[in-house]
Coordinates of C-alpha atoms and ligand atoms in Angstrom, one line a residue:
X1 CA -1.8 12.8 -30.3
X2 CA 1.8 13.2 -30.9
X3 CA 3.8 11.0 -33.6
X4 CA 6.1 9.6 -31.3
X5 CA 3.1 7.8 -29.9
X6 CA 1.3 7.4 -33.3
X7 CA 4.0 5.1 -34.5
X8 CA 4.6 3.8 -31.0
X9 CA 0.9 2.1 -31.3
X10 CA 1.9 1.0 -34.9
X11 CA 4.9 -0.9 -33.0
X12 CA 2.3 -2.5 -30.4
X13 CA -0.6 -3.2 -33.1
X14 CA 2.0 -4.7 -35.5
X15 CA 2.5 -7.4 -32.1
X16 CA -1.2 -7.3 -31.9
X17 CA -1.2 -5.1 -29.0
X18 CA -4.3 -2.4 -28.5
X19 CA -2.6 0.5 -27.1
X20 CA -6.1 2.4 -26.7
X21 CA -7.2 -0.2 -24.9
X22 CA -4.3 -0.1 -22.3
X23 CA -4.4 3.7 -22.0
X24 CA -8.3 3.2 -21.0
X25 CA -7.9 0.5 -18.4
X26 CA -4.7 2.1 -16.7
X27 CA -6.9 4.9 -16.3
X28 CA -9.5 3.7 -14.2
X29 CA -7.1 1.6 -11.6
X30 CA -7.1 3.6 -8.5
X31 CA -3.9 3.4 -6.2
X32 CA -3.9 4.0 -2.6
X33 CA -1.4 6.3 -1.8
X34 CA -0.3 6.0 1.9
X35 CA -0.3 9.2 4.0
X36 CA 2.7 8.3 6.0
X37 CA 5.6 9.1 3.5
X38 CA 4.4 12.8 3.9
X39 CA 5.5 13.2 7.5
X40 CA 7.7 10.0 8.3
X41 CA 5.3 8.1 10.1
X42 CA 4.6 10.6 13.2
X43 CA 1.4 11.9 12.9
X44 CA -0.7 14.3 14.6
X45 CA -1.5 12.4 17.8
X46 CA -0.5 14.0 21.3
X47 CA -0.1 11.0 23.2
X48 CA 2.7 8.9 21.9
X49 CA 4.7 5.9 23.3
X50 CA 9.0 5.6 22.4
X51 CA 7.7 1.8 20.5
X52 CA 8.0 2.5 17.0
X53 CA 6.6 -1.0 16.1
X54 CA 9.9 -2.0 14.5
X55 CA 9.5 0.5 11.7
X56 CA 11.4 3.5 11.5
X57 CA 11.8 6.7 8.5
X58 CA 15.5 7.7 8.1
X59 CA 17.1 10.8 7.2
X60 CA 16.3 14.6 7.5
X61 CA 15.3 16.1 4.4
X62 CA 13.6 19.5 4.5
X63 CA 9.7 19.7 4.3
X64 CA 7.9 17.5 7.0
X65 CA 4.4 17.9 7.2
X66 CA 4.0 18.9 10.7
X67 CA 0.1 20.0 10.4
X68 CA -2.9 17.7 8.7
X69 CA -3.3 21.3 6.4
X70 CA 0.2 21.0 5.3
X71 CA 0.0 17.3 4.5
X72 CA -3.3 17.9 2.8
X73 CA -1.2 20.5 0.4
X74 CA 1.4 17.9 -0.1
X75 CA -1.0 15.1 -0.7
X76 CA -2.5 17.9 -3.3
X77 CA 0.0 18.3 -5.6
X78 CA 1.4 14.5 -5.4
X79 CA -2.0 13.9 -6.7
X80 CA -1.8 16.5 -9.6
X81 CA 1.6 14.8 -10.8
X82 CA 0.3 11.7 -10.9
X83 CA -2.2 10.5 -14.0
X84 CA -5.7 9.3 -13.4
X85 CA -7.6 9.7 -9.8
X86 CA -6.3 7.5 -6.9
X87 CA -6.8 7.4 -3.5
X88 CA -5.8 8.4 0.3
X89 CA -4.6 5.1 2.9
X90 CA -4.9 7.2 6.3
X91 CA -3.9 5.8 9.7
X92 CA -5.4 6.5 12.6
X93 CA -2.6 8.5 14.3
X94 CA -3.3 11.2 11.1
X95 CA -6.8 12.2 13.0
X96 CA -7.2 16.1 12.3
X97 CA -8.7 17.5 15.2
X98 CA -8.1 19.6 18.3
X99 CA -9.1 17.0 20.9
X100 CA -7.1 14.5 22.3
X101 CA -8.3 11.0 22.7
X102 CA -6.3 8.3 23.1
X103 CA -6.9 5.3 20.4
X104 CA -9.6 3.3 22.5
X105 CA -11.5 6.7 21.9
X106 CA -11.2 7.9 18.5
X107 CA -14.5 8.5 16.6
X108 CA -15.5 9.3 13.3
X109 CA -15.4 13.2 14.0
X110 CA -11.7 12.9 14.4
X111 CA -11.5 11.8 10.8
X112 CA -14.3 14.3 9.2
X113 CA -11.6 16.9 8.1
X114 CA -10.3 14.2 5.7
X115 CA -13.6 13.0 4.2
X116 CA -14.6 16.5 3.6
X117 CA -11.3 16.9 1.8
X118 CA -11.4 13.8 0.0
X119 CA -15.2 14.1 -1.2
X120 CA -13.4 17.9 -2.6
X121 CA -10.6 16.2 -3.7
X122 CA -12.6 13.0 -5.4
X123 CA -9.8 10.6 -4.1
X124 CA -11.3 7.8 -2.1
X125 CA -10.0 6.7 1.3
X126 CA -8.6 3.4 3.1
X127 CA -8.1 3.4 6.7
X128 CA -5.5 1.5 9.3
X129 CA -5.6 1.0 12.6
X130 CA -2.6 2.1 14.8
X131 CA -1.2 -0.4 16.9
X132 CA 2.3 1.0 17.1
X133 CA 3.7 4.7 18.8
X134 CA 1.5 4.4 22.0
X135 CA 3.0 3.3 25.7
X136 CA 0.2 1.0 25.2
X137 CA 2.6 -1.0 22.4
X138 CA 6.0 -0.1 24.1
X139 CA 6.4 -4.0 25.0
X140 CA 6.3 -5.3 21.2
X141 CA 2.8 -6.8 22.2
X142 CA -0.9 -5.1 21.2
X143 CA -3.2 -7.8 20.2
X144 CA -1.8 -10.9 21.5
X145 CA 0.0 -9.2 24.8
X146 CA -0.1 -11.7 27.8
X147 CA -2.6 -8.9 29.8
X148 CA -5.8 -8.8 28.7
X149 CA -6.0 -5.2 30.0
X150 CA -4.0 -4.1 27.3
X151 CA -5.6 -6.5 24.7
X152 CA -9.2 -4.8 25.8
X153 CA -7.4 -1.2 24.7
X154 CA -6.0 -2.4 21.4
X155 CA -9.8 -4.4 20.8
X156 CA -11.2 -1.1 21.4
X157 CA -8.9 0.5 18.9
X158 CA -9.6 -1.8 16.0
X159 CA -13.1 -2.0 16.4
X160 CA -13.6 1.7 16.5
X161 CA -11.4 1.9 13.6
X162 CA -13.6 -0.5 11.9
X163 CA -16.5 1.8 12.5
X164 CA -14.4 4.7 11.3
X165 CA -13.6 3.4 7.9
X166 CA -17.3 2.2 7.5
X167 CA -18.3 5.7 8.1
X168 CA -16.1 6.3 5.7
X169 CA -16.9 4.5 2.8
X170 CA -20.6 5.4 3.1
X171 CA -19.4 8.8 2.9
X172 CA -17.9 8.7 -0.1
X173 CA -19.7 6.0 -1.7
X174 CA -16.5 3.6 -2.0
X175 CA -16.0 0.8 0.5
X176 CA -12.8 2.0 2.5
X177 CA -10.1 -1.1 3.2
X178 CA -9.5 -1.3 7.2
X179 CA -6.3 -2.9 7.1
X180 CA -4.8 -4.3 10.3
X181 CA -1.0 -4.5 10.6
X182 CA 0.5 -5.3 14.8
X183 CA 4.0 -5.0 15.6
X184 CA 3.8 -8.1 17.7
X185 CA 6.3 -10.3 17.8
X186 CA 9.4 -11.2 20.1
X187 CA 13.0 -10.4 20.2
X188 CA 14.3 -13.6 21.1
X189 CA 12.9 -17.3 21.0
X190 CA 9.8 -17.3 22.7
X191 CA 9.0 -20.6 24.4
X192 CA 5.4 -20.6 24.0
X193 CA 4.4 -19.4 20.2
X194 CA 1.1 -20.9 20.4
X195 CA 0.0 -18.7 23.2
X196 CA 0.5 -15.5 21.4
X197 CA -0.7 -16.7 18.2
X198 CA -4.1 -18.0 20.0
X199 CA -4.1 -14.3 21.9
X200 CA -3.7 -12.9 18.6
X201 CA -6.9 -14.9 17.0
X202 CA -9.0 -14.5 19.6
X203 CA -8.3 -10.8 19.9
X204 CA -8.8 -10.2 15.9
X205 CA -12.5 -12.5 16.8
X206 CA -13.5 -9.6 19.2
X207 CA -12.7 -6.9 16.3
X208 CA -14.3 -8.4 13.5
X209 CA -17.1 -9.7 15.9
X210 CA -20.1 -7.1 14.4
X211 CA -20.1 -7.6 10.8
X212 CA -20.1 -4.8 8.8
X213 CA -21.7 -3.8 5.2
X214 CA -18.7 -4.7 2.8
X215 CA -20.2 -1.6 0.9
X216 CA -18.5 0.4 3.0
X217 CA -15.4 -1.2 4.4
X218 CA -13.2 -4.3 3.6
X219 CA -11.1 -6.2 6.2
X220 CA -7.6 -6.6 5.8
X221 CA -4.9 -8.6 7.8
X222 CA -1.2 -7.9 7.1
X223 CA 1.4 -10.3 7.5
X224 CA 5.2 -9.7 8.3
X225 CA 8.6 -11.8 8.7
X226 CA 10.3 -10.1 11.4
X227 CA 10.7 -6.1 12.5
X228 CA 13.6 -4.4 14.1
X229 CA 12.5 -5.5 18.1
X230 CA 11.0 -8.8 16.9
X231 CA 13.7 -10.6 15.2
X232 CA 13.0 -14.0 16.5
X233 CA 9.4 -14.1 16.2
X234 CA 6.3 -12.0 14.5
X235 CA 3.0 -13.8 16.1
X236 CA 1.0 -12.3 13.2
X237 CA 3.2 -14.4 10.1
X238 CA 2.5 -15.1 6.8
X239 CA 1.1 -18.1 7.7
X240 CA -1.0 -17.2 10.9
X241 CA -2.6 -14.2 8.5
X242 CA -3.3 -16.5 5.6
X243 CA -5.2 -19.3 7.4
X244 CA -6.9 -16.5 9.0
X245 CA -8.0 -14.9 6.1
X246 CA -9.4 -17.7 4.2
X247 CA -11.7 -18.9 7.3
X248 CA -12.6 -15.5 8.4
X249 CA -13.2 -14.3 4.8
X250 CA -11.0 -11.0 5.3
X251 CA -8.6 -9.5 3.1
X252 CA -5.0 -10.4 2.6
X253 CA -2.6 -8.0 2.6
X254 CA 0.8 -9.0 1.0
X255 CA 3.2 -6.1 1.9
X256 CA 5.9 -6.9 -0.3
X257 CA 8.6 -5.8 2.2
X258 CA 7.5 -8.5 4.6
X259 CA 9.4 -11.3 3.3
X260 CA 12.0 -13.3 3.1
X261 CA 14.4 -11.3 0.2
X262 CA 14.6 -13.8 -2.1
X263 CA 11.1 -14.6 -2.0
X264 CA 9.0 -13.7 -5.3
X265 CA 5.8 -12.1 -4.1
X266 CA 4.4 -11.9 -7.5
X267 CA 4.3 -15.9 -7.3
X268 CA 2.1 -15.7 -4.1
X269 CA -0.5 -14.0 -6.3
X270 CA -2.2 -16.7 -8.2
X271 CA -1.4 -19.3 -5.0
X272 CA -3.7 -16.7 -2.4
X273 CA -6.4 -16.0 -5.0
X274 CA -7.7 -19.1 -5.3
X275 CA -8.5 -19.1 -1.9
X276 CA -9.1 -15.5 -1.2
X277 CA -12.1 -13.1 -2.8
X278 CA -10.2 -10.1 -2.4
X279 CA -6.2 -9.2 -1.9
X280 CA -4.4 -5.8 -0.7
X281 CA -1.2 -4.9 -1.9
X282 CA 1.8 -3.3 -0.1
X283 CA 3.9 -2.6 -2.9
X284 CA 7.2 -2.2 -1.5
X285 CA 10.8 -2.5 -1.9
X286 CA 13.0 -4.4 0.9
X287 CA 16.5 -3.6 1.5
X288 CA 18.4 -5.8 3.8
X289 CA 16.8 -4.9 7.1
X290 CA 14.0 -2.5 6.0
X291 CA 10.8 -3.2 4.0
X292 CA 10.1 0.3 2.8
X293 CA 12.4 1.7 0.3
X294 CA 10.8 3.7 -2.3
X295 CA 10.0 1.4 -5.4
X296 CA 11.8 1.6 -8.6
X297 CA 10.6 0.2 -11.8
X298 CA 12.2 -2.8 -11.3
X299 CA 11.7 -6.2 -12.1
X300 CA 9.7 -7.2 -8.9
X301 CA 7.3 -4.4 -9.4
X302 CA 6.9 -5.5 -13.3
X303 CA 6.5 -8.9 -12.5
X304 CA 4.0 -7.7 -9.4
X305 CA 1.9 -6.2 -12.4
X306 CA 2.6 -8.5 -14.9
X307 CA 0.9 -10.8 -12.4
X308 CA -2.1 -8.5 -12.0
X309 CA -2.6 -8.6 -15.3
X310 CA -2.1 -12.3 -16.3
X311 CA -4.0 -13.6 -13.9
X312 CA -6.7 -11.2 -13.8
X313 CA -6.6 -9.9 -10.5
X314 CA -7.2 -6.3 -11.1
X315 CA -10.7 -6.2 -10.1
X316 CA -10.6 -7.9 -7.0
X317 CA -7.0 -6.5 -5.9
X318 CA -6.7 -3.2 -4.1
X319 CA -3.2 -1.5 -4.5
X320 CA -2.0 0.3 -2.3
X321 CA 1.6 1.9 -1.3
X322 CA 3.6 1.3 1.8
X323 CA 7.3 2.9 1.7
X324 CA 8.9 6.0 3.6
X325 CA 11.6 7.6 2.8
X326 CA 13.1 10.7 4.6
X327 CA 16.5 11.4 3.1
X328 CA 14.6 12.5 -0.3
X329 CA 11.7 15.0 -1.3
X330 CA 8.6 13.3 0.1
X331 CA 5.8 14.5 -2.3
X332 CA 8.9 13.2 -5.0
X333 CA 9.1 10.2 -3.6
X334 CA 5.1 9.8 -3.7
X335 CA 5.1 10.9 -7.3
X336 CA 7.7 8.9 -8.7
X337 CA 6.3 5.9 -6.3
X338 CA 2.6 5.9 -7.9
X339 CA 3.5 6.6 -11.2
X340 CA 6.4 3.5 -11.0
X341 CA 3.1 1.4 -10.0
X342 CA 1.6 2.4 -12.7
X343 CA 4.4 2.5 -15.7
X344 CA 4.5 -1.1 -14.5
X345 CA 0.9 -2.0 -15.2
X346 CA 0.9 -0.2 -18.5
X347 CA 3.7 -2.4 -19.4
X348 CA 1.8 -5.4 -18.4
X349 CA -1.0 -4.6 -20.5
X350 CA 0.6 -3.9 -23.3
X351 CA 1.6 -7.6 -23.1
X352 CA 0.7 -9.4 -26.5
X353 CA -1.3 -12.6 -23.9
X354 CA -2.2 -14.4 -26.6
X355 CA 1.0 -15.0 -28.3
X356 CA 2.5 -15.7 -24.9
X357 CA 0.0 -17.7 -23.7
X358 CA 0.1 -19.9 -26.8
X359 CA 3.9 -20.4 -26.5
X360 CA 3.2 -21.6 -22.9
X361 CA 0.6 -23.7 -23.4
X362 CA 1.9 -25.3 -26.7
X363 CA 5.5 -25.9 -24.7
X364 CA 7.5 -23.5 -26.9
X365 CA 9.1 -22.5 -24.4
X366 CA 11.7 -21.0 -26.9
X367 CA 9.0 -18.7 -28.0
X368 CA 8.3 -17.7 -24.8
X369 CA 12.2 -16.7 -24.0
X370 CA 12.6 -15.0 -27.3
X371 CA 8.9 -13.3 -27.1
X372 CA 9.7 -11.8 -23.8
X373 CA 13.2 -10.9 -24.5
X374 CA 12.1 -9.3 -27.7
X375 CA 9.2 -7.2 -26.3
X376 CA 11.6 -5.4 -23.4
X377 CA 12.6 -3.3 -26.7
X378 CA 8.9 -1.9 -27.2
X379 CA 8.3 1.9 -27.0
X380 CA 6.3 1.7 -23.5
X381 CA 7.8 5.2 -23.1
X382 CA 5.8 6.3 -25.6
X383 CA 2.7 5.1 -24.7
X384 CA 3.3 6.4 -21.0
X385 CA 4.3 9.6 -22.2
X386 CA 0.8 10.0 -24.5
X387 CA -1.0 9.0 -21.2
X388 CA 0.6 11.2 -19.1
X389 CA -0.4 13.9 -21.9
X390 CA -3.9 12.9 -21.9
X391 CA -4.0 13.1 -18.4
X392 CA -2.9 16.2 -18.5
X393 CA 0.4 15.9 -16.3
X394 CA 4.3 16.3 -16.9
X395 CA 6.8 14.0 -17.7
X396 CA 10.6 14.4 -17.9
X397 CA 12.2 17.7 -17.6
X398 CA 9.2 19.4 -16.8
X399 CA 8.4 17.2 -14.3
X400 CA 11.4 17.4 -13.0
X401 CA 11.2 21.4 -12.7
X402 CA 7.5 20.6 -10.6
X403 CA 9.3 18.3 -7.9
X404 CA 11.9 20.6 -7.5
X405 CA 9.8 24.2 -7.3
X406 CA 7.0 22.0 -5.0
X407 CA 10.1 20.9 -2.9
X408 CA 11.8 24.6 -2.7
X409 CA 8.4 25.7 -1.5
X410 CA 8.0 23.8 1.6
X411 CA 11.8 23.5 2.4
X412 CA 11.7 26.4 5.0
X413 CA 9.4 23.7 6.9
X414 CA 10.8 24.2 10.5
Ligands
LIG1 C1 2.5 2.3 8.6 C2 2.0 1.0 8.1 O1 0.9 0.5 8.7 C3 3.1 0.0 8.1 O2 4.1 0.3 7.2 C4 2.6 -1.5 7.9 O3 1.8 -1.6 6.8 C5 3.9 -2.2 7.7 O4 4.1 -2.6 6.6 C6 4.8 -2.4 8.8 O5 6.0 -2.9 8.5
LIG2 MN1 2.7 -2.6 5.0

């Protein structure tokens, strides 16, 4: 134990803050860490369509992973930066195998590579459907498309992706999230809204249609304002996705890029729980048109936490990443990412509640200003850096030297 943390805890005990206490919950919360910030979002299909689903990785940084082995090694030593044991979100376009089925095909055996290597690795896995980089989804359209060919195809996907993430779970004795994101949506104003949205329920009925053991994997719906390609209209909105969660009894997944920019999706926690079992998170970071910057330690991700915390909504939350980023180092940006997450939460429970809570309840709200001005001063460094230390992982300058070295080594990447 180092002093700089020894009188750090002092600091936080003196406010009635248990800093062991903290350090031993942080621990055991598990991030999902999304596989698609190793490779920009392309994956290691074959068959490919030009729609990108309205998302889209800039830039040209060195390093790609071009093979599931070399994402694997990335994915490695993100993992050995980052404190504590997290877990993998895979989409289905990642399949490591050397057969070629197109998404109305995929199987289990596709995946197996991954859950032998997450079993080795002891990181859990979520799972995603890909509705998006197929000719199938060139029109904008997947689940709630006007022809009900293409709406069998995209069933087909999602319900053997459901089957996949089951598989799964079982495997590695942790229910796997099966989150469902579409593209679909409309470039200009469509005439007939209702249509699509009713396409788009009925199609999700025929996915979920076989319930599966919530042992092994959790239904998720993901909501979104608007995409490049579907700026008028997204039939799958907030809205559509929240109604349909609370009758269905699926997940929600708030992706915190996916609305409007001076929306606080913090706020919507409390609001969705009380009508929702379980949430997934998106942490993200908007900018203007995109909703996947890689997220800072700013005040949306501390209030996010802060949330979390207050509300007690970590055991019945999954979080999980969602940002890409190609003009930086990728395993740095998946390193500083996680470990933003979770400087964040560390913060948030190292929150003196009590003394907060009473100034809000007792309608000091003075207190309440001057409490949580006061406490930005705390030496959360401290603490962070004693976890890291426990944990056995580098902060600062060393860590610094890691990135950099990791980065040199894959930079020849063609
Ligand atoms: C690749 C992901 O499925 C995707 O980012 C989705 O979660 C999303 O947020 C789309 O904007
Ligand atoms: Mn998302």
């Amino acid at each position: 134990m180092s002093s700089g943390y020894d009188s750090a805890k002092q600091v936080f005990a003196d406010w009635g803050v248990d800093t062991e206490a903290a350090i031993a919950r942080l621990k055991d919360i598990a991030i999902s860490m999304h596989c698609w910030q190793g490779d920009d979002v392309v994956g290691f299909e074959t068959q490919t369509g030009s729609s990108g689903g309205g998302i889209q990785a800039t830039g040209n940084h060195p390093g790609r992973a071009r093979t599931p082995d070399e994402l694997r090694a990335d994915l490695e030593f993100a993992y050995s930066k980052i404190p504590g044991t997290h877990r993998l979100n895979l989409h289905a376009m990642y399949m490591d195998t050397d057969a070629t089925p197109d998404r109305d095909e995929i199987e289990y055996a596709h995946f197996a590579p991954w859950v032998d290597w997450a079993k080795a690795q002891g990181v859990g896995l979520d799972f995603n459907p890909t509705f998006f980089a197929h000719s199938k989804a060139d029109d904008n359209l997947t689940l709630s498309h006007p022809d009900q060919g293409i709406r069998d195809f995209w069933i087909e996907h999602g319900r053997r992706c459901r089957e996949i993430a089951a598989q799964m779970g079982a495997a590695l004795g942790s229910p796997a999230v099966n989150n469902i994101w579409v593209p679909d949506g409309y470039k200009d104003t469509p005439i007939d809204r209702m249509a699509a949205r009713r396409r788009l329920e009925a199609s999700l009925d025929a996915m979920f249609a076989d319930p599966l053991d919530r042992a092994k994997m959790l239904d998720a719906v993901e909501s979104k304002l608007f995409g490049i390609g579907v700026e008028a209209c997204t039939v799958g909105s907030h809205e559509f996705y929240m109604g349909y969660a609370i009758r269905k009894g699926t997940l929600l997944c708030l992706d915190m890029g996916h609305f409007h920019p001076t929306e606080n999706i913090a706020d919507k926690l409390s609001s969705v729980a009380l009508s929702l079992d379980e949430i997934l998170l998106h942490v993200s970071r908007p900018m203007r048109w995109d909703s996947d910057h890689v997220i800072l330690l700013n005040d949306d991700i501390l209030a996010m936490a802060q949330e979390l915390v207050t509300a007690d909504l970590l055991g019945r939350t999954h979080i999980g990443l969602d940002f890409f980023d190609a003009t930086i180092s990728r395993t740095a940006a998946w390193v500083i990412g996680v470990r933003n997450m979770q400087k964040a939460l560390l913060r948030a429970l190292c929150l003196p509640l009590d003394q907060l809570r009473k100034a809000e309840d007792t309608m000091d709200f003075t207190t309440r200003f001057t409490l949580t001005e006061e406490l930005k001063d705390l030496p959360h460094g401290a603490i962070w850096a004693e976890f890291c230390a426990r944990m056995d992982v580098p902060t600062g300058q060393t860590l610094i030297r890691d990135l950099d070295s990791y980065q040199a080594s894959v930079s020849s990447r063609g």
